[in-house]
Tab-separated table of C-alpha atoms in Angstrom:
chain	number	residue	atom	x	y	z
A	1	MET	CA	133.386	83.027	-57.604
A	2	SER	CA	135.245	81.242	-55.788
A	3	ILE	CA	138.775	83.094	-54.997
A	4	TYR	CA	141.983	81.473	-53.453
A	5	CYS	CA	143.116	82.618	-49.846
A	6	ALA	CA	145.160	81.223	-47.170
A	7	LEU	CA	143.154	79.642	-44.276
A	8	LYS	CA	144.974	77.358	-41.617
A	9	VAL	CA	143.504	75.445	-38.589
A	10	PRO	CA	145.992	76.001	-35.560
A	11	GLU	CA	146.881	73.211	-34.245
A	12	GLY	CA	144.406	72.089	-31.655
A	13	CYS	CA	141.918	74.546	-32.767
A	14	ARG	CA	138.874	72.888	-31.026
A	15	ALA	CA	141.079	73.611	-27.430
A	16	LEU	CA	141.905	76.838	-28.450
A	17	ARG	CA	138.149	77.708	-28.915
A	18	LEU	CA	137.250	76.564	-25.588
A	19	HIS	CA	140.049	79.130	-23.579
A	20	HIS	CA	139.232	81.981	-25.451
A	21	TYR	CA	135.439	81.801	-24.997
A	22	ARG	CA	135.984	80.757	-21.188
A	23	SER	CA	137.291	84.583	-20.825
A	24	HIS	CA	133.419	85.730	-21.401
A	25	SER	CA	131.948	83.108	-19.036
A	26	GLY	CA	131.548	85.064	-16.292
A	27	ALA	CA	129.740	87.673	-18.397
A	28	LYS	CA	126.410	89.547	-17.061
A	29	ALA	CA	124.192	91.756	-18.331
A	30	SER	CA	120.209	92.588	-18.526
A	31	PRO	CA	118.484	90.580	-20.948
A	32	ASN	CA	117.645	91.667	-24.323
A	33	LEU	CA	113.870	91.281	-24.361
A	34	THR	CA	113.440	92.396	-27.985
A	35	PHE	CA	112.936	88.972	-29.234
A	36	VAL	CA	111.802	87.257	-26.681
A	37	PRO	CA	107.325	86.733	-26.530
A	38	ALA	CA	105.690	87.902	-23.826
A	39	SER	CA	104.941	86.177	-20.551
A	40	LEU	CA	103.740	85.476	-16.980
A	41	PRO	CA	106.684	86.040	-14.140
A	42	PRO	CA	107.479	82.722	-12.900
A	43	ASP	CA	104.422	81.252	-10.635
A	44	ALA	CA	105.365	80.418	-7.270
A	45	LEU	CA	104.086	77.184	-7.366
A	46	GLU	CA	105.818	76.566	-10.590
A	47	VAL	CA	109.017	77.285	-9.470
A	48	GLU	CA	109.292	74.604	-5.991
A	49	ALA	CA	107.606	71.894	-8.628
A	50	LEU	CA	110.797	72.384	-11.004
A	51	GLN	CA	112.686	72.817	-7.737
A	52	ARG	CA	111.850	69.232	-6.774
A	53	PHE	CA	111.964	67.959	-9.926
A	54	PHE	CA	115.850	69.309	-10.051
A	55	SER	CA	116.295	67.586	-6.738
A	56	HIS	CA	114.906	64.738	-7.793
A	57	SER	CA	117.433	64.119	-10.713
A	58	GLN	CA	120.686	62.718	-10.518
A	59	ARG	CA	121.908	63.287	-13.468
A	60	LEU	CA	119.821	65.359	-15.915
A	61	LEU	CA	120.197	66.011	-19.909
A	62	VAL	CA	118.852	69.059	-20.787
A	63	MET	CA	118.118	69.578	-24.444
A	64	THR	CA	118.115	73.416	-25.146
A	65	GLY	CA	116.689	75.138	-28.598
A	66	ALA	CA	116.845	78.990	-29.544
A	67	GLY	CA	114.543	80.178	-27.405
A	68	ILE	CA	117.239	80.111	-24.704
A	69	SER	CA	118.834	83.002	-26.785
A	70	THR	CA	116.672	85.427	-27.129
A	71	GLU	CA	117.236	86.656	-23.858
A	72	SER	CA	120.615	87.144	-25.874
A	73	GLY	CA	119.838	89.438	-28.497
A	74	ILE	CA	119.151	86.499	-30.882
A	75	PRO	CA	116.224	86.459	-32.722
A	76	ASP	CA	114.802	82.751	-33.055
A	77	TYR	CA	112.465	81.315	-36.004
A	78	ARG	CA	109.286	80.449	-34.506
A	79	SER	CA	107.789	82.413	-31.644
A	80	GLU	CA	104.563	84.396	-31.616
A	81	GLY	CA	105.064	88.182	-32.908
A	82	VAL	CA	108.968	88.239	-32.686
A	83	GLY	CA	110.171	85.269	-34.636
A	84	LEU	CA	111.713	85.403	-38.126
A	85	TYR	CA	108.994	83.856	-39.556
A	86	ALA	CA	106.083	86.153	-38.065
A	87	ARG	CA	108.004	89.537	-39.159
A	88	THR	CA	109.467	88.703	-42.282
A	89	ASP	CA	108.742	86.372	-45.235
A	90	ARG	CA	111.874	85.312	-45.276
A	91	ARG	CA	113.542	81.423	-44.540
A	92	PRO	CA	116.864	80.043	-43.885
A	93	ILE	CA	118.783	78.896	-46.792
A	94	GLN	CA	118.260	75.334	-47.484
A	95	HIS	CA	120.973	72.397	-47.489
A	96	THR	CA	120.921	71.728	-51.326
A	97	GLU	CA	120.481	75.241	-52.592
A	98	PHE	CA	124.010	76.099	-51.083
A	99	LEU	CA	125.496	73.315	-52.501
A	100	ARG	CA	124.605	73.543	-55.929
A	101	SER	CA	124.378	76.930	-56.309
A	102	ALA	CA	127.616	79.517	-56.467
A	103	SER	CA	125.672	82.109	-56.513
A	104	ALA	CA	123.317	81.162	-53.068
A	105	ARG	CA	127.060	80.819	-51.587
A	106	GLN	CA	127.838	84.164	-52.669
A	107	ARG	CA	125.048	85.641	-51.593
A	108	TYR	CA	124.880	83.233	-48.221
A	109	TRP	CA	128.950	84.528	-47.545
A	110	ALA	CA	128.151	87.993	-48.254
A	111	ARG	CA	125.363	88.572	-45.814
A	112	ASN	CA	126.987	86.530	-43.203
A	113	PHE	CA	130.694	88.402	-43.633
A	114	VAL	CA	128.131	91.879	-43.157
A	115	GLY	CA	126.138	90.019	-39.731
A	116	TRP	CA	129.392	88.214	-38.275
A	117	PRO	CA	130.690	91.180	-36.066
A	118	GLN	CA	127.305	91.517	-34.336
A	119	PHE	CA	126.531	88.147	-34.115
A	120	SER	CA	129.682	86.632	-32.907
A	121	SER	CA	129.642	89.258	-30.469
A	122	HIS	CA	127.152	88.193	-28.381
A	123	GLN	CA	127.172	86.910	-24.942
A	124	PRO	CA	125.139	84.506	-22.474
A	125	ASN	CA	122.617	85.054	-20.081
A	126	ALA	CA	121.505	83.895	-17.307
A	127	ALA	CA	119.709	80.774	-18.236
A	128	HIS	CA	123.088	79.629	-19.844
A	129	LEU	CA	125.209	80.387	-17.051
A	130	ALA	CA	122.690	78.598	-14.632
A	131	LEU	CA	123.001	75.631	-16.802
A	132	ARG	CA	126.942	75.984	-16.666
A	133	ASN	CA	126.716	76.229	-12.844
A	134	TRP	CA	124.467	73.102	-13.029
A	135	GLU	CA	127.064	71.062	-14.608
A	136	LYS	CA	130.174	72.382	-12.525
A	137	LEU	CA	127.754	71.041	-9.290
A	138	GLY	CA	127.232	67.942	-11.221
A	139	LYS	CA	123.922	67.684	-11.813
A	140	LEU	CA	124.036	68.357	-15.280
A	141	HIS	CA	124.549	64.968	-16.857
A	142	TRP	CA	124.852	66.329	-20.513
A	143	LEU	CA	123.405	69.343	-22.214
A	144	VAL	CA	122.293	68.840	-26.356
A	145	THR	CA	122.334	71.694	-28.120
A	146	GLN	CA	119.841	73.041	-31.160
A	147	ASN	CA	121.268	76.504	-31.458
A	148	VAL	CA	124.756	77.191	-33.869
A	149	ASP	CA	125.327	80.524	-31.332
A	150	ALA	CA	128.440	79.127	-29.346
A	151	LEU	CA	126.997	80.357	-25.910
A	152	HIS	CA	126.927	77.808	-24.213
A	153	THR	CA	130.387	77.266	-24.715
A	154	LYS	CA	131.148	80.858	-24.247
A	155	ALA	CA	129.701	80.351	-20.636
A	156	GLY	CA	131.988	78.010	-19.441
A	157	SER	CA	130.285	74.509	-20.132
A	158	GLN	CA	131.666	71.609	-20.958
A	159	ARG	CA	129.699	68.363	-21.529
A	160	VAL	CA	128.071	70.293	-24.362
A	161	MET	CA	127.123	68.415	-27.995
A	162	GLU	CA	126.548	70.895	-30.901
A	163	LEU	CA	123.561	68.942	-32.237
A	164	HIS	CA	123.649	71.012	-35.563
A	165	GLY	CA	127.180	72.451	-35.634
A	166	CYS	CA	128.459	75.697	-34.400
A	167	THR	CA	128.534	78.758	-36.991
A	168	HIS	CA	132.392	79.812	-34.931
A	169	ARG	CA	133.720	76.727	-38.104
A	170	VAL	CA	133.953	76.531	-41.276
A	171	LEU	CA	134.292	73.274	-42.682
A	172	CYS	CA	135.786	72.637	-46.173
A	173	LEU	CA	133.509	69.998	-48.642
A	174	GLY	CA	135.639	68.815	-50.328
A	175	CYS	CA	138.799	68.076	-47.729
A	176	GLY	CA	137.096	68.149	-44.228
A	177	GLU	CA	139.682	70.908	-43.395
A	178	GLN	CA	138.302	73.174	-40.391
A	179	THR	CA	138.725	77.191	-39.839
A	180	PRO	CA	137.742	79.246	-37.057
A	181	ARG	CA	135.109	81.408	-38.375
A	182	SER	CA	136.796	84.184	-36.942
A	183	GLU	CA	139.938	83.494	-39.672
A	184	LEU	CA	137.265	83.332	-42.632
A	185	GLN	CA	136.429	87.108	-42.056
A	186	LYS	CA	140.182	87.983	-42.506
A	187	CYS	CA	139.714	86.179	-45.208
A	188	PHE	CA	136.518	88.304	-46.721
A	189	GLU	CA	137.851	91.346	-45.442
A	190	VAL	CA	141.410	90.871	-47.738
A	191	LEU	CA	140.146	90.011	-51.178
A	192	ASN	CA	136.763	92.511	-50.596
A	193	PRO	CA	138.289	95.817	-49.031
A	194	THR	CA	136.497	98.054	-51.278
A	195	TRP	CA	133.177	96.390	-50.917
A	196	THR	CA	130.388	97.562	-48.375
A	197	ALA	CA	126.793	96.890	-47.966
A	198	GLU	CA	124.165	97.917	-45.097
A	199	ALA	CA	122.811	95.446	-42.778
A	200	HIS	CA	118.837	95.379	-42.643
A	201	GLY	CA	117.491	93.131	-39.955
A	202	MET	CA	119.379	89.903	-38.597
A	203	ALA	CA	118.623	86.447	-38.763
A	204	PRO	CA	119.043	83.456	-35.829
A	205	ASP	CA	122.150	82.181	-37.994
A	206	GLY	CA	123.417	85.071	-38.060
A	207	ASP	CA	123.774	86.552	-41.163
A	208	VAL	CA	121.280	89.548	-42.365
A	209	PHE	CA	119.210	91.238	-45.387
A	210	LEU	CA	120.953	92.417	-48.374
A	211	THR	CA	119.873	93.077	-51.511
A	212	GLU	CA	120.772	91.207	-54.581
A	213	GLU	CA	122.671	94.169	-55.911
A	214	GLN	CA	124.217	95.003	-52.746
A	215	VAL	CA	125.781	91.639	-53.317
A	216	HIS	CA	126.924	91.459	-56.752
A	217	ASN	CA	129.987	91.819	-56.375
A	218	PHE	CA	131.578	89.620	-53.283
A	219	ARG	CA	134.038	87.595	-53.554
A	220	VAL	CA	133.965	83.823	-51.244
A	221	PRO	CA	137.438	82.541	-51.112
A	222	ALA	CA	137.548	78.168	-51.174
A	223	CYS	CA	139.566	76.273	-49.032
A	224	SER	CA	143.319	76.837	-49.558
A	225	ARG	CA	144.867	72.997	-49.185
A	226	CYS	CA	141.819	71.656	-52.033
A	227	GLY	CA	140.071	74.270	-53.759
A	228	GLY	CA	136.919	73.075	-52.467
A	229	ILE	CA	133.608	74.605	-51.185
A	230	LEU	CA	133.884	76.285	-47.599
A	231	LYS	CA	130.426	76.196	-45.576
A	232	PRO	CA	129.777	77.030	-41.428
A	233	ASP	CA	129.908	73.494	-39.833
A	234	VAL	CA	126.310	73.917	-39.017
A	235	THR	CA	123.401	71.592	-40.518
A	236	PHE	CA	121.597	73.876	-43.183
A	237	PHE	CA	117.389	73.313	-43.395
A	238	GLY	CA	116.966	70.161	-45.148
A	239	ASP	CA	120.021	68.128	-43.669
A	240	THR	CA	120.471	65.446	-41.676
A	241	VAL	CA	122.626	65.367	-38.099
A	242	SER	CA	125.468	62.827	-38.739
A	243	ARG	CA	124.269	59.224	-37.166
A	244	GLU	CA	127.386	59.644	-34.716
A	245	LYS	CA	125.753	62.592	-33.472
A	246	VAL	CA	122.644	60.900	-32.860
A	247	ASP	CA	124.310	57.871	-31.487
A	248	PHE	CA	126.099	59.587	-28.694
A	249	VAL	CA	123.104	61.632	-27.894
A	250	HIS	CA	120.926	58.176	-27.548
A	251	LYS	CA	123.633	56.908	-25.247
A	252	ARG	CA	123.263	59.754	-22.789
A	253	LEU	CA	120.228	59.825	-22.647
A	254	ALA	CA	120.361	56.149	-21.903
A	255	GLU	CA	122.468	57.105	-18.868
A	256	SER	CA	120.279	60.205	-17.770
A	257	ASP	CA	117.402	59.585	-15.464
A	258	SER	CA	115.386	62.981	-16.439
A	259	MET	CA	114.563	65.375	-19.727
A	260	LEU	CA	114.919	69.120	-19.201
A	261	VAL	CA	113.795	70.887	-22.916
A	262	ALA	CA	114.437	75.023	-22.346
A	263	GLY	CA	114.050	77.298	-24.922
A	264	SER	CA	112.334	74.213	-28.393
A	265	SER	CA	109.125	74.103	-29.894
A	266	LEU	CA	110.626	70.631	-31.047
A	267	GLN	CA	109.220	70.929	-34.003
A	268	VAL	CA	111.946	70.277	-35.589
A	269	TYR	CA	113.280	66.127	-35.297
A	270	SER	CA	116.225	65.953	-34.940
A	271	GLY	CA	115.356	67.256	-31.915
A	272	TYR	CA	112.258	66.335	-31.003
A	273	ARG	CA	113.244	62.605	-31.326
A	274	PHE	CA	114.811	62.789	-28.301
A	275	ALA	CA	112.072	64.140	-26.342
A	276	LEU	CA	110.339	61.074	-27.755
A	277	ALA	CA	113.233	58.329	-26.566
A	278	ALA	CA	113.028	59.860	-23.074
A	279	HIS	CA	108.611	59.496	-22.804
A	280	GLU	CA	109.362	55.722	-24.271
A	281	LYS	CA	111.739	55.175	-21.412
A	282	LYS	CA	109.431	56.614	-19.308
A	283	LEU	CA	111.757	59.738	-18.200
A	284	PRO	CA	110.197	62.251	-16.511
A	285	ILE	CA	110.744	65.541	-18.649
A	286	VAL	CA	110.120	69.273	-18.574
A	287	ILE	CA	109.222	71.660	-20.654
A	288	ILE	CA	110.554	75.261	-20.225
A	289	ASN	CA	109.233	76.969	-23.562
A	290	ILE	CA	107.041	80.313	-23.976
A	291	GLY	CA	104.304	78.333	-26.228
A	292	PRO	CA	103.276	75.297	-27.289
A	293	THR	CA	105.472	72.362	-28.138
A	294	ARG	CA	105.434	69.597	-30.304
A	295	SER	CA	105.899	67.252	-26.494
A	296	ASP	CA	103.276	69.385	-24.347
A	297	HIS	CA	101.085	66.385	-24.716
A	298	PHE	CA	103.795	63.956	-22.537
A	299	ALA	CA	105.315	66.080	-20.895
A	300	SER	CA	105.822	65.721	-17.033
A	301	MET	CA	105.357	69.202	-16.584
A	302	LYS	CA	105.192	72.095	-19.047
A	303	LEU	CA	106.591	76.194	-17.695
A	304	ASN	CA	105.386	79.034	-19.996
A	305	SER	CA	107.611	82.016	-18.720
A	306	ARG	CA	111.634	82.805	-19.888
A	307	CYS	CA	114.440	80.528	-19.493
A	308	GLY	CA	116.376	83.390	-17.995
A	309	GLU	CA	113.916	84.447	-15.526
A	310	LEU	CA	113.458	80.672	-13.816
A	311	LEU	CA	116.767	78.848	-14.173
A	312	PRO	CA	118.463	80.921	-12.315
A	313	LEU	CA	115.378	80.631	-9.619
A	314	ILE	CA	116.626	77.296	-8.359
A	315	VAL	CA	118.154	76.256	-5.354
A	316	LEU	CA	121.593	73.969	-6.182
A	317	ARG	CA	122.269	71.772	-3.270
């Protein structure tokens, strides 16, 4: 299925990507609650307790999950009633399936091609902007996100580790060439000038629901440099986060004096391990998430509120 198409990485690709996203850093919009579970408004006493936690923190490490982006209109997997698992029997593509099956890659990229214009247009919400402001104040030591949507970077955050990668980059598995996802979209359009498909619902990683018949004639490019397989620069289910990233986060955690988990159930071990490490270091841990998490039993405080409603209430001093 691989079709060659010229794909070039501009010089300073990462810097260009950050510069482009900064143009959105002042964006403000009403929250989209379609994929947000029901929750009560923040309790005044809980807000006061969170304020004390924030005021006492000098080097705060924040880890975010899909629950921080649901208010931007991006669904998550596990939220009760509104997550992908609750609404459909759809499951994300597995790493080994993508590697071994050309038809699986064709199906993935066809769905991703249809969903990309909408997915890439999502903007940061109040929670992303609040964390950006914390960083500017010097209160946020580092931000570790499990999300692949680039919304923290769009908001203007700079001290960000994308633990699971980012859908806005494409990686060649043969030579390691990186390409902006927007450039691959143009290549798809050239290779499939008459191909059309109607989208039915969107998944958390940006692809949509299509039938096998719809994707049958979709053409997928290969790397122009080596002919290798192109894959989004993200950690698929069944794959592991690189040792370099894990070590980097552990070092930032060692430099921190507290930890905030925002919008994550911590069910995936790649994120849970850092909450566990913070607990072992006896750091105070606050969790903001609608619904239970894997670390509720050892958190200093757990708040069942919307991140976009609660985080902007913290007074910056």
